[in-house]
Short mmCIF file of C-alpha atoms in Angstrom, two decimals:
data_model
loop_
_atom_site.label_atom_id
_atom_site.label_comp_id
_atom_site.label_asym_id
_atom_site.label_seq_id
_atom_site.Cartn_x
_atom_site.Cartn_y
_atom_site.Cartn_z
CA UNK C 1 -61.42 164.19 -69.52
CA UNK C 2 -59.19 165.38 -66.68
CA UNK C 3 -60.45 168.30 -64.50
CA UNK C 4 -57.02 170.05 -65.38
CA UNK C 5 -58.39 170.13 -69.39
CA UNK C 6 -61.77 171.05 -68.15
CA UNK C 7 -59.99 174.18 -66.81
CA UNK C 8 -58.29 175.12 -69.90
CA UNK C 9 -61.60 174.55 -71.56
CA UNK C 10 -63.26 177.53 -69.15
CA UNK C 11 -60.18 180.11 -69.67
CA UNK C 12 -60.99 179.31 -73.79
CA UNK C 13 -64.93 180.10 -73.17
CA UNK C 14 -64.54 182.60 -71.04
CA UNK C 15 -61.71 183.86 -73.47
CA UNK C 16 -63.74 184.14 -76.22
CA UNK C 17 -66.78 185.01 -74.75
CA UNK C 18 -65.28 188.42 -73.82
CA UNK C 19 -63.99 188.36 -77.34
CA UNK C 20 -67.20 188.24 -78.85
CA UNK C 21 -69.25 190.35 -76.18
CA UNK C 22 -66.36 193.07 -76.40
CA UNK C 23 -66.80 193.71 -80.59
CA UNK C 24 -70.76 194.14 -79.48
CA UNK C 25 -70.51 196.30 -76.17
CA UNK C 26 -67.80 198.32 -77.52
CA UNK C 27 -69.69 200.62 -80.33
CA UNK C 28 -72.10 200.31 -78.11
CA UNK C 29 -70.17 202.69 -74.98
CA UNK C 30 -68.97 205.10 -77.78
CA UNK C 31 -72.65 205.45 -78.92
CA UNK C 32 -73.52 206.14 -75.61
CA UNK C 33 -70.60 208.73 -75.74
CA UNK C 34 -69.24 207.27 -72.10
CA UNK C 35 -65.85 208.53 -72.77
CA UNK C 36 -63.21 208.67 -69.78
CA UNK C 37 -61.89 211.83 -68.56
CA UNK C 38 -58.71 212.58 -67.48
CA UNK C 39 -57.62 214.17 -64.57
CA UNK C 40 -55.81 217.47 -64.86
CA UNK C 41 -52.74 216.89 -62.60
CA UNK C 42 -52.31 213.23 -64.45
CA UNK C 43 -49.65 212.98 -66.95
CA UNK C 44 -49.94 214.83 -69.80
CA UNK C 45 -49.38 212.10 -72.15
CA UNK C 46 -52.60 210.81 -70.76
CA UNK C 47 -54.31 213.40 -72.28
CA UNK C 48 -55.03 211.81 -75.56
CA UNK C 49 -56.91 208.98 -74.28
CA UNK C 50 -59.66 211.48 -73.32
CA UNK C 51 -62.58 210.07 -74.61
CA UNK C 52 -61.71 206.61 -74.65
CA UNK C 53 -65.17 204.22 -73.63
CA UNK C 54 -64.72 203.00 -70.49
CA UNK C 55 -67.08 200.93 -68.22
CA UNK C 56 -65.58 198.15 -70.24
CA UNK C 57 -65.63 195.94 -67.24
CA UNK C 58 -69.14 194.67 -68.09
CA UNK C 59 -67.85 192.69 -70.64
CA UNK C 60 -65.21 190.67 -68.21
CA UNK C 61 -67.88 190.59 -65.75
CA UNK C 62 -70.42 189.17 -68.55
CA UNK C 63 -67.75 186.34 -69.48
CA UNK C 64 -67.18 185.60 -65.93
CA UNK C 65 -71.21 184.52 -64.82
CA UNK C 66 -71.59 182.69 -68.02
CA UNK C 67 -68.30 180.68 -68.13
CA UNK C 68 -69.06 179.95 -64.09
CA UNK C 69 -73.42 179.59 -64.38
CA UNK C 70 -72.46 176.94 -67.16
CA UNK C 71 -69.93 175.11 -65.52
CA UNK C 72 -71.65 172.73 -63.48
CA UNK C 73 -69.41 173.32 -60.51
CA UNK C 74 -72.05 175.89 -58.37
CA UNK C 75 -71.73 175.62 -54.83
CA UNK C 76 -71.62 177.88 -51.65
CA UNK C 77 -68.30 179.20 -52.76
CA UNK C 78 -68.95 179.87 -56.23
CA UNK C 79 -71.89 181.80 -54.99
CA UNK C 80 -69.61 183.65 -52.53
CA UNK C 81 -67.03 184.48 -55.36
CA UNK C 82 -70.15 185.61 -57.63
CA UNK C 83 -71.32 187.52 -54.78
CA UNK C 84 -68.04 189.96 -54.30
CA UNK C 85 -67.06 190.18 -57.85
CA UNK C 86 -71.18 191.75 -58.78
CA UNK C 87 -70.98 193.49 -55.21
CA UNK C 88 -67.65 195.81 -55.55
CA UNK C 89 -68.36 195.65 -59.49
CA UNK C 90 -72.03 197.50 -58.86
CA UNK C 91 -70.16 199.98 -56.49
CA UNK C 92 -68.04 200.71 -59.48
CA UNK C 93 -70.65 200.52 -61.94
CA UNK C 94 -73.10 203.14 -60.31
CA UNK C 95 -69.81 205.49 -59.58
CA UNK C 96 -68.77 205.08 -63.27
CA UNK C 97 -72.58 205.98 -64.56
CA UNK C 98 -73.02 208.92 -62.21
CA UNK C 99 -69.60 210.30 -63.25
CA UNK C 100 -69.90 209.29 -67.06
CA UNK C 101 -73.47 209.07 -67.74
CA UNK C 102 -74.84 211.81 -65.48
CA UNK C 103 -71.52 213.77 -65.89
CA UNK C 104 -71.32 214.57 -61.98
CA UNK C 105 -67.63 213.94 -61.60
CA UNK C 106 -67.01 213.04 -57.96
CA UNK C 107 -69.12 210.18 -58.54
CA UNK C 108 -69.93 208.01 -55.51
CA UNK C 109 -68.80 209.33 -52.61
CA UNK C 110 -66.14 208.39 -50.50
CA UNK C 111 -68.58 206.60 -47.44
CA UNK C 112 -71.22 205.95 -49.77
CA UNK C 113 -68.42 203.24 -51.40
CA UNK C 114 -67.04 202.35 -48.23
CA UNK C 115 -70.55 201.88 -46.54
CA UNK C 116 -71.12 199.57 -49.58
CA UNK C 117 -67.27 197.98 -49.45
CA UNK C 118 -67.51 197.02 -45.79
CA UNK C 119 -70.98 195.48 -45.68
CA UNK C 120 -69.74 193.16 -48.82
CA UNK C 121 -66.85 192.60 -46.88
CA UNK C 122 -68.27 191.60 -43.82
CA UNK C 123 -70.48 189.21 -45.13
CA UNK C 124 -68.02 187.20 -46.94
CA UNK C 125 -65.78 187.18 -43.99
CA UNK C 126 -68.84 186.16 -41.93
CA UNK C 127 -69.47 183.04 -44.30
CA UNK C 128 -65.99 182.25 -44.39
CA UNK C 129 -65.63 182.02 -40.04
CA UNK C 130 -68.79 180.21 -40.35
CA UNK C 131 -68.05 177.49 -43.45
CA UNK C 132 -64.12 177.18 -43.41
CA UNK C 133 -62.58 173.93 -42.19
CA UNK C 134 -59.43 176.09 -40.86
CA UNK C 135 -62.39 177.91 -38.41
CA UNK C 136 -60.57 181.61 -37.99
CA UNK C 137 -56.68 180.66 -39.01
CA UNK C 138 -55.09 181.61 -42.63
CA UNK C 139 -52.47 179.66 -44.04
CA UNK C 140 -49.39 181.08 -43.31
CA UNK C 141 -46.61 181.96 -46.32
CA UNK C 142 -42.68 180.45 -45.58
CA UNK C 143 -44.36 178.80 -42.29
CA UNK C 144 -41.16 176.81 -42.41
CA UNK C 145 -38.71 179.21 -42.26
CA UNK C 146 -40.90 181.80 -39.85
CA UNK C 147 -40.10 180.98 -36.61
CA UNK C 148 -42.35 180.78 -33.47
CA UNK C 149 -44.83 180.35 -36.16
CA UNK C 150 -46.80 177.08 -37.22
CA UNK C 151 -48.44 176.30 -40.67
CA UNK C 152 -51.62 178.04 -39.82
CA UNK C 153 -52.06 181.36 -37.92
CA UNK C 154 -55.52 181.87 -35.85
CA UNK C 155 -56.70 185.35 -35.34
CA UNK C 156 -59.90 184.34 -33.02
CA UNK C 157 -62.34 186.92 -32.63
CA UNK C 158 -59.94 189.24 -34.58
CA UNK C 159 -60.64 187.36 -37.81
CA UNK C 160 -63.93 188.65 -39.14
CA UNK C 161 -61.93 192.13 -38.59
CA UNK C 162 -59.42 191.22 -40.68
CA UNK C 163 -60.69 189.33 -43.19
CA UNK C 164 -63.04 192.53 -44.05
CA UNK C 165 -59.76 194.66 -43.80
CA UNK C 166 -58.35 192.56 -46.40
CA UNK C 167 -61.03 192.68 -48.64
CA UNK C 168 -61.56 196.53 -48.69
CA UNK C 169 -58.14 197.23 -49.01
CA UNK C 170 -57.61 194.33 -51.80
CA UNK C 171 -59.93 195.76 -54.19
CA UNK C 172 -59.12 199.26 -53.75
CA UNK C 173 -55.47 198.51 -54.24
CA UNK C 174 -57.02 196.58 -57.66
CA UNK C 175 -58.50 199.77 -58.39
CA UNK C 176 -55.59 202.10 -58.08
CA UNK C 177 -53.57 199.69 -60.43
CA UNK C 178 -55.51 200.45 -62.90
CA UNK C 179 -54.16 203.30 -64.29
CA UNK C 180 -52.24 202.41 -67.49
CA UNK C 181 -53.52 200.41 -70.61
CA UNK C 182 -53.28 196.60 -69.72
CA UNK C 183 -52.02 197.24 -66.61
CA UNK C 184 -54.88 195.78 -63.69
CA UNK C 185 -55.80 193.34 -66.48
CA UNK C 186 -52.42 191.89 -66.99
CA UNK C 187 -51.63 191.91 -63.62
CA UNK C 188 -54.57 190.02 -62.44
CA UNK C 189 -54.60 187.92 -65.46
CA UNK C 190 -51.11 186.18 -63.58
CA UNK C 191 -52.32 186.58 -60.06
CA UNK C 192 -55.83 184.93 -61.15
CA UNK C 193 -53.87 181.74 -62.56
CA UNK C 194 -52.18 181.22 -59.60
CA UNK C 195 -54.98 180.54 -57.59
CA UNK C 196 -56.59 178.58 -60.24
CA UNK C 197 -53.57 175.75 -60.22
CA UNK C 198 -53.74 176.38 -56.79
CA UNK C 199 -57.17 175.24 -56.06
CA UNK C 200 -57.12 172.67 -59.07
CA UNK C 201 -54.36 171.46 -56.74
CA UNK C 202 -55.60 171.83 -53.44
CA UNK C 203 -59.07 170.61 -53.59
CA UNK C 204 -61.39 173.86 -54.60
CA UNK C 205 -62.80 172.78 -57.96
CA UNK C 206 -65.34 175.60 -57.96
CA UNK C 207 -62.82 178.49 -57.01
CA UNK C 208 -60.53 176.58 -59.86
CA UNK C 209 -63.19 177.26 -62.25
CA UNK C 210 -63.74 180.54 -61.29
CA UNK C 211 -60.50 181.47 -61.21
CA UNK C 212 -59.97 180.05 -65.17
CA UNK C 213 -62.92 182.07 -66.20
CA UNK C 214 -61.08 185.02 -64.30
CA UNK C 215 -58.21 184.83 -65.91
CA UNK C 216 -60.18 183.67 -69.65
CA UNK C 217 -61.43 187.06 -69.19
CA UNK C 218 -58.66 189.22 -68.01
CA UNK C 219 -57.16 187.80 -71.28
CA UNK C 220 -59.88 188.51 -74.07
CA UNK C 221 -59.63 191.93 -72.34
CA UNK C 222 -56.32 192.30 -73.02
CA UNK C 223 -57.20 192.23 -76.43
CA UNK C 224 -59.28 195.72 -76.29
CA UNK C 225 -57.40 196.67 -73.25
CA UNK C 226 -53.59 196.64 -74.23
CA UNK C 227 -52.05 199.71 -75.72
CA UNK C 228 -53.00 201.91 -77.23
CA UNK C 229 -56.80 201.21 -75.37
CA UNK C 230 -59.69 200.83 -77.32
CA UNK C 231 -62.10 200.72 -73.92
CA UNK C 232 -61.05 201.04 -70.46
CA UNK C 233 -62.81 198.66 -68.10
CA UNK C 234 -63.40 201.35 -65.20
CA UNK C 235 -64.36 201.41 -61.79
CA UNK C 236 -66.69 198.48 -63.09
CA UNK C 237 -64.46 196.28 -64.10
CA UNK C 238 -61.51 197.01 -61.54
CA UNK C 239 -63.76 196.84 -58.59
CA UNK C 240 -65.29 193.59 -59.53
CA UNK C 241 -61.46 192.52 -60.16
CA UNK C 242 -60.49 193.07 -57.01
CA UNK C 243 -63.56 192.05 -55.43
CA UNK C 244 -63.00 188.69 -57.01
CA UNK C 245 -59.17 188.25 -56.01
CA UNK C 246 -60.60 189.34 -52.62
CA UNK C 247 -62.92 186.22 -51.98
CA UNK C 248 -60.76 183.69 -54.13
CA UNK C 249 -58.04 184.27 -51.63
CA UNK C 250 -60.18 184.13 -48.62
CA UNK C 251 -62.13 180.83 -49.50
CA UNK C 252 -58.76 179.47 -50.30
CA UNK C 253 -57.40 180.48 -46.61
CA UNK C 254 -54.52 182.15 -48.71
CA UNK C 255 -55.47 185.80 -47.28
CA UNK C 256 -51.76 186.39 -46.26
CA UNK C 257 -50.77 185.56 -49.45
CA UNK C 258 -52.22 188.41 -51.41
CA UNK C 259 -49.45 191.13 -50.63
CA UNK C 260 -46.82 188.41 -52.17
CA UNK C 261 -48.59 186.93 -55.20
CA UNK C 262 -50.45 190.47 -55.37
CA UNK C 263 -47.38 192.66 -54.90
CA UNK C 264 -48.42 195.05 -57.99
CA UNK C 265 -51.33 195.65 -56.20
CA UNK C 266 -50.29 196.16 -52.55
CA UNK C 267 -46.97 198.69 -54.07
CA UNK C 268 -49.77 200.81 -55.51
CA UNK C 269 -51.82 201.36 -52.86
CA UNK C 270 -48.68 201.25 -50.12
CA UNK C 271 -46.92 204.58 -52.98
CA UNK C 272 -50.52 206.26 -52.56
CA UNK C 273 -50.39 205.84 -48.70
CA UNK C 274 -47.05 207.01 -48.38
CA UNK C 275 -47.16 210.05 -50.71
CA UNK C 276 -50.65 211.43 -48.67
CA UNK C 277 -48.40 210.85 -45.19
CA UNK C 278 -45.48 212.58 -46.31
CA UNK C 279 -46.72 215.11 -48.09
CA UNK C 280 -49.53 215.94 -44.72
CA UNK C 281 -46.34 215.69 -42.22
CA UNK C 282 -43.46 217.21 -44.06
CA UNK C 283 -45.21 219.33 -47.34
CA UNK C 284 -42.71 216.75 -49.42
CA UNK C 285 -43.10 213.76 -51.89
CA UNK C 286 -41.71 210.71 -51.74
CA UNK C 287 -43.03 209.42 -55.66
CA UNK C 288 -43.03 212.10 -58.40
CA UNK C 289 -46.81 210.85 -58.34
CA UNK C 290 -48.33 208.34 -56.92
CA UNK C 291 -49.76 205.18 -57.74
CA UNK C 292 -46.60 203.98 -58.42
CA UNK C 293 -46.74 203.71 -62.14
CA UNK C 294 -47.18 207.15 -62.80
CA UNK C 295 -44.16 207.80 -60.76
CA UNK C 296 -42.20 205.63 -63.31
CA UNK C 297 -44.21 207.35 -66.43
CA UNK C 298 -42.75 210.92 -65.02
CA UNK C 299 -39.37 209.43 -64.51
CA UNK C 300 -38.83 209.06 -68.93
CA UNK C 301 -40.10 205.61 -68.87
CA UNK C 302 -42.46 204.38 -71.26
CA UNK C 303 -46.23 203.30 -70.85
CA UNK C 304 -45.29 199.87 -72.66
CA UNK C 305 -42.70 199.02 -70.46
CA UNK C 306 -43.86 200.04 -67.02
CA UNK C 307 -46.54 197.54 -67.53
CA UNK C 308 -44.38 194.50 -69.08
CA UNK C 309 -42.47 195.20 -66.31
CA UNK C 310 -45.39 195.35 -64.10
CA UNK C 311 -46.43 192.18 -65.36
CA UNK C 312 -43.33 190.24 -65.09
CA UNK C 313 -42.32 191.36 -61.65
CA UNK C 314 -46.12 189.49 -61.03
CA UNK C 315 -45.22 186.08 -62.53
CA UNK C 316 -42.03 186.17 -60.51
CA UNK C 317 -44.09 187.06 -57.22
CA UNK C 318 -46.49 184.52 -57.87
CA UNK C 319 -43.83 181.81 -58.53
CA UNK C 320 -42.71 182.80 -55.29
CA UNK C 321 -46.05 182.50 -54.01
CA UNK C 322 -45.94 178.62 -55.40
CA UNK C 323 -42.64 178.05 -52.98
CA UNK C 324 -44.44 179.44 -49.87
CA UNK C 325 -46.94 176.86 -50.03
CA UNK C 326 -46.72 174.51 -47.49
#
């Protein structure tokens, strides 16, 4: 059986796995009355998805370590992978519980996740310096039509730096996509097959598997997660998203690849950055709101759309992702 089939065969367990845990965990969040609250100055037609379960990450995250534990492929990286997506997804856990559970609604505050973000962060960008044979470069996108620039890019002693830059901002940007039903899930669902047929290709049969159980998961999800919601998945669940697109990147030396096949992702969190700016400097906005996709839901267009839309401009970006490789 070719290791390409053996992929397909982790997408369908982890697939159905989150099928199956999701029809169990779900009553199980609206027992527990963890409903999501909406923010006041959100859209109004947000309003009727008050009380919605959320914390439905669990379920991905669930699929994920028993698709990966089972696979026979554990290694260093897969334990690396593991390691960000239950690191960023307990930051988002506890902040969901204290907000939902405990009802405190600030949550986690803002150093408390960072403190925990960095040190993740760090570690993984230690390991990487430490285990990579590229040392401190990162493949570089279009190397052949960049000029001045070779294949490979080496940041030295600015690399562990950067790396935990990348892998802060990455999963916050994760997090601020996920605003709209199907939205982070679809999104990463594309991204997260890219860099499994990447590193089926490429020689990273662990990250391959993890990726397929990624994206086996971000589609089951779908399933609960697609409009109109029947469980949101979270700061759990888009934390531990991001956390894993984070290190599958990084261990793949594809860090400066993440604002292309991630473009969703970097647009949202670029909108949020440039709305705080302009509004601290001039008192104006740029976006009617920001993220992004809320600026589109205030200018008439539907919830539906924004995210097919959302979802194909993805598969084109990550298609274009395919044609930067060297």
């Amino acid at each position: 059986m070719t290791d390409f089939i053996l992929l397909m065969i982790r997408i369908a367990i982890s697939f159905i796995l989150t099928l199956v845990l999701g029809y169990f965990i779900i009553p199980f969040l609206r027992r527990l009355k963890v409903g999501q609250s909406i923010r006041a100055e959100g859209p109004q037609s947000h309003y009727t998805k008050s009380g919605t379960p959320t914390m439905g990450g669990i379920i991905m995250i669930a699929a994920i370590l028993i698709t990966t534990l089972t696979s026979g492929k554990l290694n260093r990286h897969m334990y690396i992978v593991l390691f960000s997506t239950l690191g960023f997804g307990l930051i988002g856990f506890i902040d969901d519980f204290i907000k939902v559970v405990l009802k405190r609604n600030l949550g986690l505050r803002a150093y408390q996740k960072l403190i925990g973000q960095i040190t993740i962060a760090v570690i993984i960008a230690i390991y990487q310096s430490k285990t990579s044979a590229y040392e401190t470069n990162v493949l570089v996108p279009f190397s052949d039509y960049i000029p001045f620039l070779g294949e490979k890019l080496d940041l030295g002693f600015l690399y562990i730096p950067f790396i935990a830059f990348v892998v802060v901002a990455t999963t916050n940007s994760v997090n601020l996509t996920d605003g709209l039903d199907g939205l982070a899930s679809g999104v990463t669902l594309i991204v997260a097959s890219f860099f499994s047929l990447y590193a089926h290709h490429w020689g990273y049969p662990s990250i391959a598997v993890f990726s397929a159980a990624l994206t086996g998961a971000c589609l089951g999800f779908l399933r609960f997660n697609a409009y109109p919601a029947r469980v949101f998945m979270g700061d759990t669940g888009s934390m531990a998203l991001g956390g894993a697109i984070a290190a599958i990147a990084i261990l793949t030396n594809l860090t400066l690849f993440i604002p292309i096949v991630g473009g969703i992702y970097f647009a949202e969190a670029l909108s949020v950055i440039i709305q705080v700016v302009s509004f601290k400097l001039t008192g104006k906005r740029v976006f009617k709101m920001s993220p992004l996709h809320h600026h589109f839901e205030l200018s008439g267009w539907k919830e539906t759309k924004i995210v097919v839309v959302f979802w194909g401009v993805t598969l084109l970006l990550c298609i274009v992702g395919l044609y930067g490789l060297k």
